[in-house]
Structure formats: structure tokens, C-alpha cells
Backbone as JSON, one array per atom type, in Angstrom:
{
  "sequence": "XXXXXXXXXXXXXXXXXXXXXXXXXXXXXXXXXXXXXXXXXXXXXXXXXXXXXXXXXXXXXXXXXXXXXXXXXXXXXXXXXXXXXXXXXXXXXXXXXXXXXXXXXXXXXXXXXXXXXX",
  "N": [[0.84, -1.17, 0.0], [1.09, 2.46, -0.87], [2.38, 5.54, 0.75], [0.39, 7.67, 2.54], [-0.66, 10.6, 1.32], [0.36, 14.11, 1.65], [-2.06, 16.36, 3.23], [-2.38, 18.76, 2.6], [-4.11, 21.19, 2.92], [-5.27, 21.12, 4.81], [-4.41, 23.0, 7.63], [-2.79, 22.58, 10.05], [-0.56, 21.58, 9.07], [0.72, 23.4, 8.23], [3.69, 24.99, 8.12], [6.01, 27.59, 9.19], [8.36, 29.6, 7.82], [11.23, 31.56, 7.24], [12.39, 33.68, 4.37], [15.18, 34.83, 3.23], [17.53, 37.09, 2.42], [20.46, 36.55, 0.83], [22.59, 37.16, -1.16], [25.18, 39.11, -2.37], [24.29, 43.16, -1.99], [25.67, 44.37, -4.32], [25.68, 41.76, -6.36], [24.8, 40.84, -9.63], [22.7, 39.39, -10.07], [20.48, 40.65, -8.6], [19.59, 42.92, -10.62], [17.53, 42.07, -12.47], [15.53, 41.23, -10.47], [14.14, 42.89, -7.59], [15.64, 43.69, -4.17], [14.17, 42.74, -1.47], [14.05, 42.37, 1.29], [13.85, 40.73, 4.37], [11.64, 37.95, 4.64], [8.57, 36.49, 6.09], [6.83, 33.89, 5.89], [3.76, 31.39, 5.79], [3.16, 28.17, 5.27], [3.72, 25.13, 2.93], [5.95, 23.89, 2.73], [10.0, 24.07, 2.53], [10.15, 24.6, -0.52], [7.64, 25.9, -1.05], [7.42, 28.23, 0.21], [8.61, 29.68, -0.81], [7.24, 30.13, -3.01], [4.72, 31.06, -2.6], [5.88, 33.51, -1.59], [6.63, 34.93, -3.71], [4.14, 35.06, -5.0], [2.92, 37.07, -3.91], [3.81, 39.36, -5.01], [3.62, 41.68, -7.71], [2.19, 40.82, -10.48], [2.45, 40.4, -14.35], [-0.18, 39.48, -14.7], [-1.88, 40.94, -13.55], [-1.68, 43.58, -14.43], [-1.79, 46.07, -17.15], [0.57, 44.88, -19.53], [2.75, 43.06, -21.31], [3.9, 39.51, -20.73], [7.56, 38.78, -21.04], [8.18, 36.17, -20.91], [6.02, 33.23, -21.18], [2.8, 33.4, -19.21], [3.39, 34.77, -17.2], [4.79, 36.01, -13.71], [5.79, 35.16, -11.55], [7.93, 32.97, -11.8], [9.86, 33.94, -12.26], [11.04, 35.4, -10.04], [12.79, 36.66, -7.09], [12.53, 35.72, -5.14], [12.12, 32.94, -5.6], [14.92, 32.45, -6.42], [17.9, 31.12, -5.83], [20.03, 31.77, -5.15], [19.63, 34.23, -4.75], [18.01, 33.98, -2.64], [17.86, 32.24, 0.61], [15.76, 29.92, 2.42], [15.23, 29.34, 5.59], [13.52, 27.64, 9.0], [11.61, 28.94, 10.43], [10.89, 29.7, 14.12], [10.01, 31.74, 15.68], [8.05, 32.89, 18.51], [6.66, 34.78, 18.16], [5.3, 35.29, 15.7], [2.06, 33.61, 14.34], [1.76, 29.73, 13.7], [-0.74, 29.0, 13.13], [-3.06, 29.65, 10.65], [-4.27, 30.89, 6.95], [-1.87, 29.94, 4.3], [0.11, 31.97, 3.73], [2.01, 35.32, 3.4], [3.4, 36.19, 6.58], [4.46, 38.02, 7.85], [6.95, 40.88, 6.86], [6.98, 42.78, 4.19], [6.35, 43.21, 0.91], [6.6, 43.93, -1.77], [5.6, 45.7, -4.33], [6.59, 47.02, -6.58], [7.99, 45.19, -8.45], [8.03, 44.23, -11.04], [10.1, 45.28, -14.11], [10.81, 47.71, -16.65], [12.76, 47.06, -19.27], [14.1, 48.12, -20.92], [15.0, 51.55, -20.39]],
  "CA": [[0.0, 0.0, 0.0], [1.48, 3.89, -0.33], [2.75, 5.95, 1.83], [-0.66, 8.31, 2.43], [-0.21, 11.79, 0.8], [-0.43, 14.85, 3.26], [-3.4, 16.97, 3.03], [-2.03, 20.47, 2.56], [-5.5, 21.75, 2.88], [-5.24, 21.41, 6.47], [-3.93, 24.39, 8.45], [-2.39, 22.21, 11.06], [0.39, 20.93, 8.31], [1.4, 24.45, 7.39], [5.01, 25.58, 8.88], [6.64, 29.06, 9.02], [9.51, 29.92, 6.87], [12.15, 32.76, 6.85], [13.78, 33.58, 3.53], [16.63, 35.79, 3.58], [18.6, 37.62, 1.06], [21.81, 35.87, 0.74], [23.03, 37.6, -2.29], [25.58, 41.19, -1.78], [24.22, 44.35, -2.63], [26.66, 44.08, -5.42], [24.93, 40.76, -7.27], [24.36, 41.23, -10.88], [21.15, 38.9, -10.32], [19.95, 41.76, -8.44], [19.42, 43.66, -11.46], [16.26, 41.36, -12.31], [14.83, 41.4, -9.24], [14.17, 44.06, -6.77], [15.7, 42.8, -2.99], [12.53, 42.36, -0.97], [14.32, 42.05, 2.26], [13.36, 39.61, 4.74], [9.87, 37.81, 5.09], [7.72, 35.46, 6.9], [5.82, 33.29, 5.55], [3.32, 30.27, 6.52], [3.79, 27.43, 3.98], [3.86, 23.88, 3.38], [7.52, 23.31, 2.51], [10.56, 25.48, 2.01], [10.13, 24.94, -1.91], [6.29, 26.41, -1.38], [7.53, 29.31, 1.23], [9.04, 30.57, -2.02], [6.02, 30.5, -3.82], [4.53, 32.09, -1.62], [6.46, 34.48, -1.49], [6.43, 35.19, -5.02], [2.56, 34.89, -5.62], [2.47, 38.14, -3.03], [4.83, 40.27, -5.8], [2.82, 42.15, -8.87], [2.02, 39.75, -11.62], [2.32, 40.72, -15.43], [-1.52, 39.33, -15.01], [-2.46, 42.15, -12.79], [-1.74, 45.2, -15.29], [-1.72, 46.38, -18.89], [1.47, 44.64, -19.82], [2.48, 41.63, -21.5], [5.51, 38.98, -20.17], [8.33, 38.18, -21.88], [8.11, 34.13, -21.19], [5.16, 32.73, -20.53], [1.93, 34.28, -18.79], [2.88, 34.93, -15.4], [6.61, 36.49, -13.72], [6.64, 34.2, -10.49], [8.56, 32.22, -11.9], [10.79, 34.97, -12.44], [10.53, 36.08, -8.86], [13.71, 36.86, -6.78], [12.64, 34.72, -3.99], [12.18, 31.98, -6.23], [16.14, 32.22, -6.89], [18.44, 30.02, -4.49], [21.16, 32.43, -5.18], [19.18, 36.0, -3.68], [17.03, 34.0, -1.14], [17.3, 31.19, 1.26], [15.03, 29.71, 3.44], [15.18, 29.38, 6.95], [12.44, 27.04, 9.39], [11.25, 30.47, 11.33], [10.92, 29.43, 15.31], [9.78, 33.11, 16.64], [6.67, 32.24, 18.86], [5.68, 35.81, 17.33], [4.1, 34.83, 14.62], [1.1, 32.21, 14.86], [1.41, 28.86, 13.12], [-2.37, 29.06, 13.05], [-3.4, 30.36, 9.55], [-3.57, 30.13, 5.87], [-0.85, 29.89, 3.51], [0.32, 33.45, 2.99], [3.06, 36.43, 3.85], [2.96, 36.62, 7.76], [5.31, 39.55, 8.1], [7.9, 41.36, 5.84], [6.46, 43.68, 3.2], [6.12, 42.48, -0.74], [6.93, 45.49, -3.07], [4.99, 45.47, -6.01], [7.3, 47.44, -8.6], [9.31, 44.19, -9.0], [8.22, 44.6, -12.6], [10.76, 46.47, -14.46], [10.98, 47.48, -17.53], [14.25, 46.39, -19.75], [14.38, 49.34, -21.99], [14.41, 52.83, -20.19]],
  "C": [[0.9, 1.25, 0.0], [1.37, 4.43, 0.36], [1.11, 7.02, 1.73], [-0.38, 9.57, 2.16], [-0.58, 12.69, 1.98], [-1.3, 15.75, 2.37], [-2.73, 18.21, 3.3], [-2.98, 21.45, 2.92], [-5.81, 22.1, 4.17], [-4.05, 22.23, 7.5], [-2.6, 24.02, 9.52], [-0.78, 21.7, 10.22], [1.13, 22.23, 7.86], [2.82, 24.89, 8.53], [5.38, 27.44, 8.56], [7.87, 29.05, 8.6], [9.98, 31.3, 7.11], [12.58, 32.9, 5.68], [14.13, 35.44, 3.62], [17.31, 36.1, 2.74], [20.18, 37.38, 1.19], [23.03, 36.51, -0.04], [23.81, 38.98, -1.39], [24.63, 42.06, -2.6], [24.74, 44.71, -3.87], [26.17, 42.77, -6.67], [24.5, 41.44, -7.93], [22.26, 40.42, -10.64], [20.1, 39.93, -9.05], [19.37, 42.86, -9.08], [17.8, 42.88, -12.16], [15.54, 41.38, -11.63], [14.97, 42.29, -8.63], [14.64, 42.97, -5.14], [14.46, 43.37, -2.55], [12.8, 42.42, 0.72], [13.57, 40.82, 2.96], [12.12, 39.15, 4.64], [9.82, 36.88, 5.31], [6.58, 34.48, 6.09], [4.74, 31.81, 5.97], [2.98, 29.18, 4.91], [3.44, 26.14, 3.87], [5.17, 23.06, 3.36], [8.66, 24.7, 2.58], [10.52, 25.95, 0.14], [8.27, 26.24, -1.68], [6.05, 27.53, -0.67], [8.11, 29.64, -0.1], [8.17, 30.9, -3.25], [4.75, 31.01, -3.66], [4.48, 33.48, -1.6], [6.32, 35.3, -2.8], [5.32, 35.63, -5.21], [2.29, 36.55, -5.01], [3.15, 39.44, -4.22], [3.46, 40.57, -7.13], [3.19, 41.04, -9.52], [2.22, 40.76, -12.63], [1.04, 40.36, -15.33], [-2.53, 40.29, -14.45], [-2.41, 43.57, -13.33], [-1.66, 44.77, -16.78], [-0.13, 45.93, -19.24], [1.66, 43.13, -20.54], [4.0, 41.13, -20.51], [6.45, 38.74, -21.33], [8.67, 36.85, -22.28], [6.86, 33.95, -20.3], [4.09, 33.77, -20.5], [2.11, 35.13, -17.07], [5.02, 35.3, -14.89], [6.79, 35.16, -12.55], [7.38, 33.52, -10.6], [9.8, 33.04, -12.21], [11.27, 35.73, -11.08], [11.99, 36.31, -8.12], [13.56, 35.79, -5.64], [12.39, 33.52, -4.13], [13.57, 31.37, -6.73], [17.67, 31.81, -5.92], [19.55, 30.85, -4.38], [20.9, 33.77, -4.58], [18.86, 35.25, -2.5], [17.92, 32.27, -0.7], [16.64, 31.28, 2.22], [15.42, 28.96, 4.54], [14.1, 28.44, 7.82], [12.37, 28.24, 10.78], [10.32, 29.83, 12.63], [10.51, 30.59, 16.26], [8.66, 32.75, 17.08], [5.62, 33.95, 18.3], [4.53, 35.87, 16.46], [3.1, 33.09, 14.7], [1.25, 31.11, 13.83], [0.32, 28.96, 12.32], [-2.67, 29.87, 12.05], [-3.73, 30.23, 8.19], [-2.55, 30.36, 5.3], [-0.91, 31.01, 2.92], [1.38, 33.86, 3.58], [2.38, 36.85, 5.23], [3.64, 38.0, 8.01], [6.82, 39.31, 7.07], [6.52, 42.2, 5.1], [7.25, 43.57, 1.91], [5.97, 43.46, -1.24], [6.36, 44.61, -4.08], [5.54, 45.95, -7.5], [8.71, 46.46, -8.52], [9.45, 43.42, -10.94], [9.18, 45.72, -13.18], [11.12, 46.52, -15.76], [12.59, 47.23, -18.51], [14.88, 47.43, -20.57], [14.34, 50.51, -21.02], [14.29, 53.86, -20.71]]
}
């Protein structure tokens, strides 16, 4: 028989995540991305605390613009990139477990669209 899949759906399975800007001030892959500084997030993994994280950033689906790959930037996201961010398993009794899957603290800038031409 398989191992039983977990139920993500349930609140009680979600963890808290740190990611952290790893990268210098100086990183060229800084020039893509805007740093974001730290944030909190409540998650189900550390891959899905980065998507997360991401999903909270302006979309190309949210304005008059098109993308350059695809329909959508998250995947473009800075905290999606192992080289600006890592993640952390965030232990502060500050923030509550208890929640859904979103950005508990930090603040998600939205002009992480930028254009390539100025």
C-alpha cells in the first residue's frame, strides 16, 4: 500500500519559513529582481515558502502589460532564486502557526516589474 499523501489543505500541516537575502548588494542577479528584504511566511515546505512568497509580488496578469516568457513572472521572482534567497524554518513564537498559507510579516513590493528598456 502507499505511503498516504499529506493533506495540505489542512492548516495544522502548514510551517513558518524565513527567507533571507543571501546575495551582496553588489549581485548582478539583483538587477532582475528588486531585494525584498526579509519575510515570513506560513507554507507547506521550504520549496512552497518561495512560492509564496512570489505569488504576493505584482504579476504581469495584474496590469496592462504583457511577459516576456510565458503568462505569469513568479517564476521569475527573486525569492524563487536560491542564489538571492534562502530559506530558513522560522521558530519566533511571534508569529502564529495558526493560519492560511500566505506572507505573515515582511512587506512584498509590487514594482518588482521592471521594464528592460528605459
Amino acid at each position: 500500500m502507499p505511503a498516504p499523501v499529506a493533506d495540505y489543505s489542512d492548516t495544522e500541516q502548514l510551517k513558518l519559513y524565513r527567507l533571507v537575502p543571501i546575495a551582496s548588494a553588489g549581485d548582478t542577479n539583483w538587477d532582475i529582481a528588486p531585494n525584498q528584504g526579509e519575510v515570513v511566511v506560513r507554507a507547506r515546505s521550504s520549496g512552497d515558502a518561495r512560492v509564496v512568497a512570489a505569488e504576493a509580488e505584482l504579476d504581469y496578469m495584474e496590469i496592462d502589460a504583457l511577459p516576456g516568457d510565458g503568462n505569469s513572472t513568479t517564476s521569475s521572482s527573486a525569492f524563487r532564486n536560491e542564489k538571492l534567497y534562502t530559506v530558513v524554518d522560522e521558530s519566533d513564537p511571534a508569529y502564529p502557526v495558526e493560519g492560511p498559507r500566505e506572507v505573515v510579516a515582511g512587506t512584498v513590493r509590487v514594482d518588482n516589474i521592471r521594464p528592460t528598456e528605459l
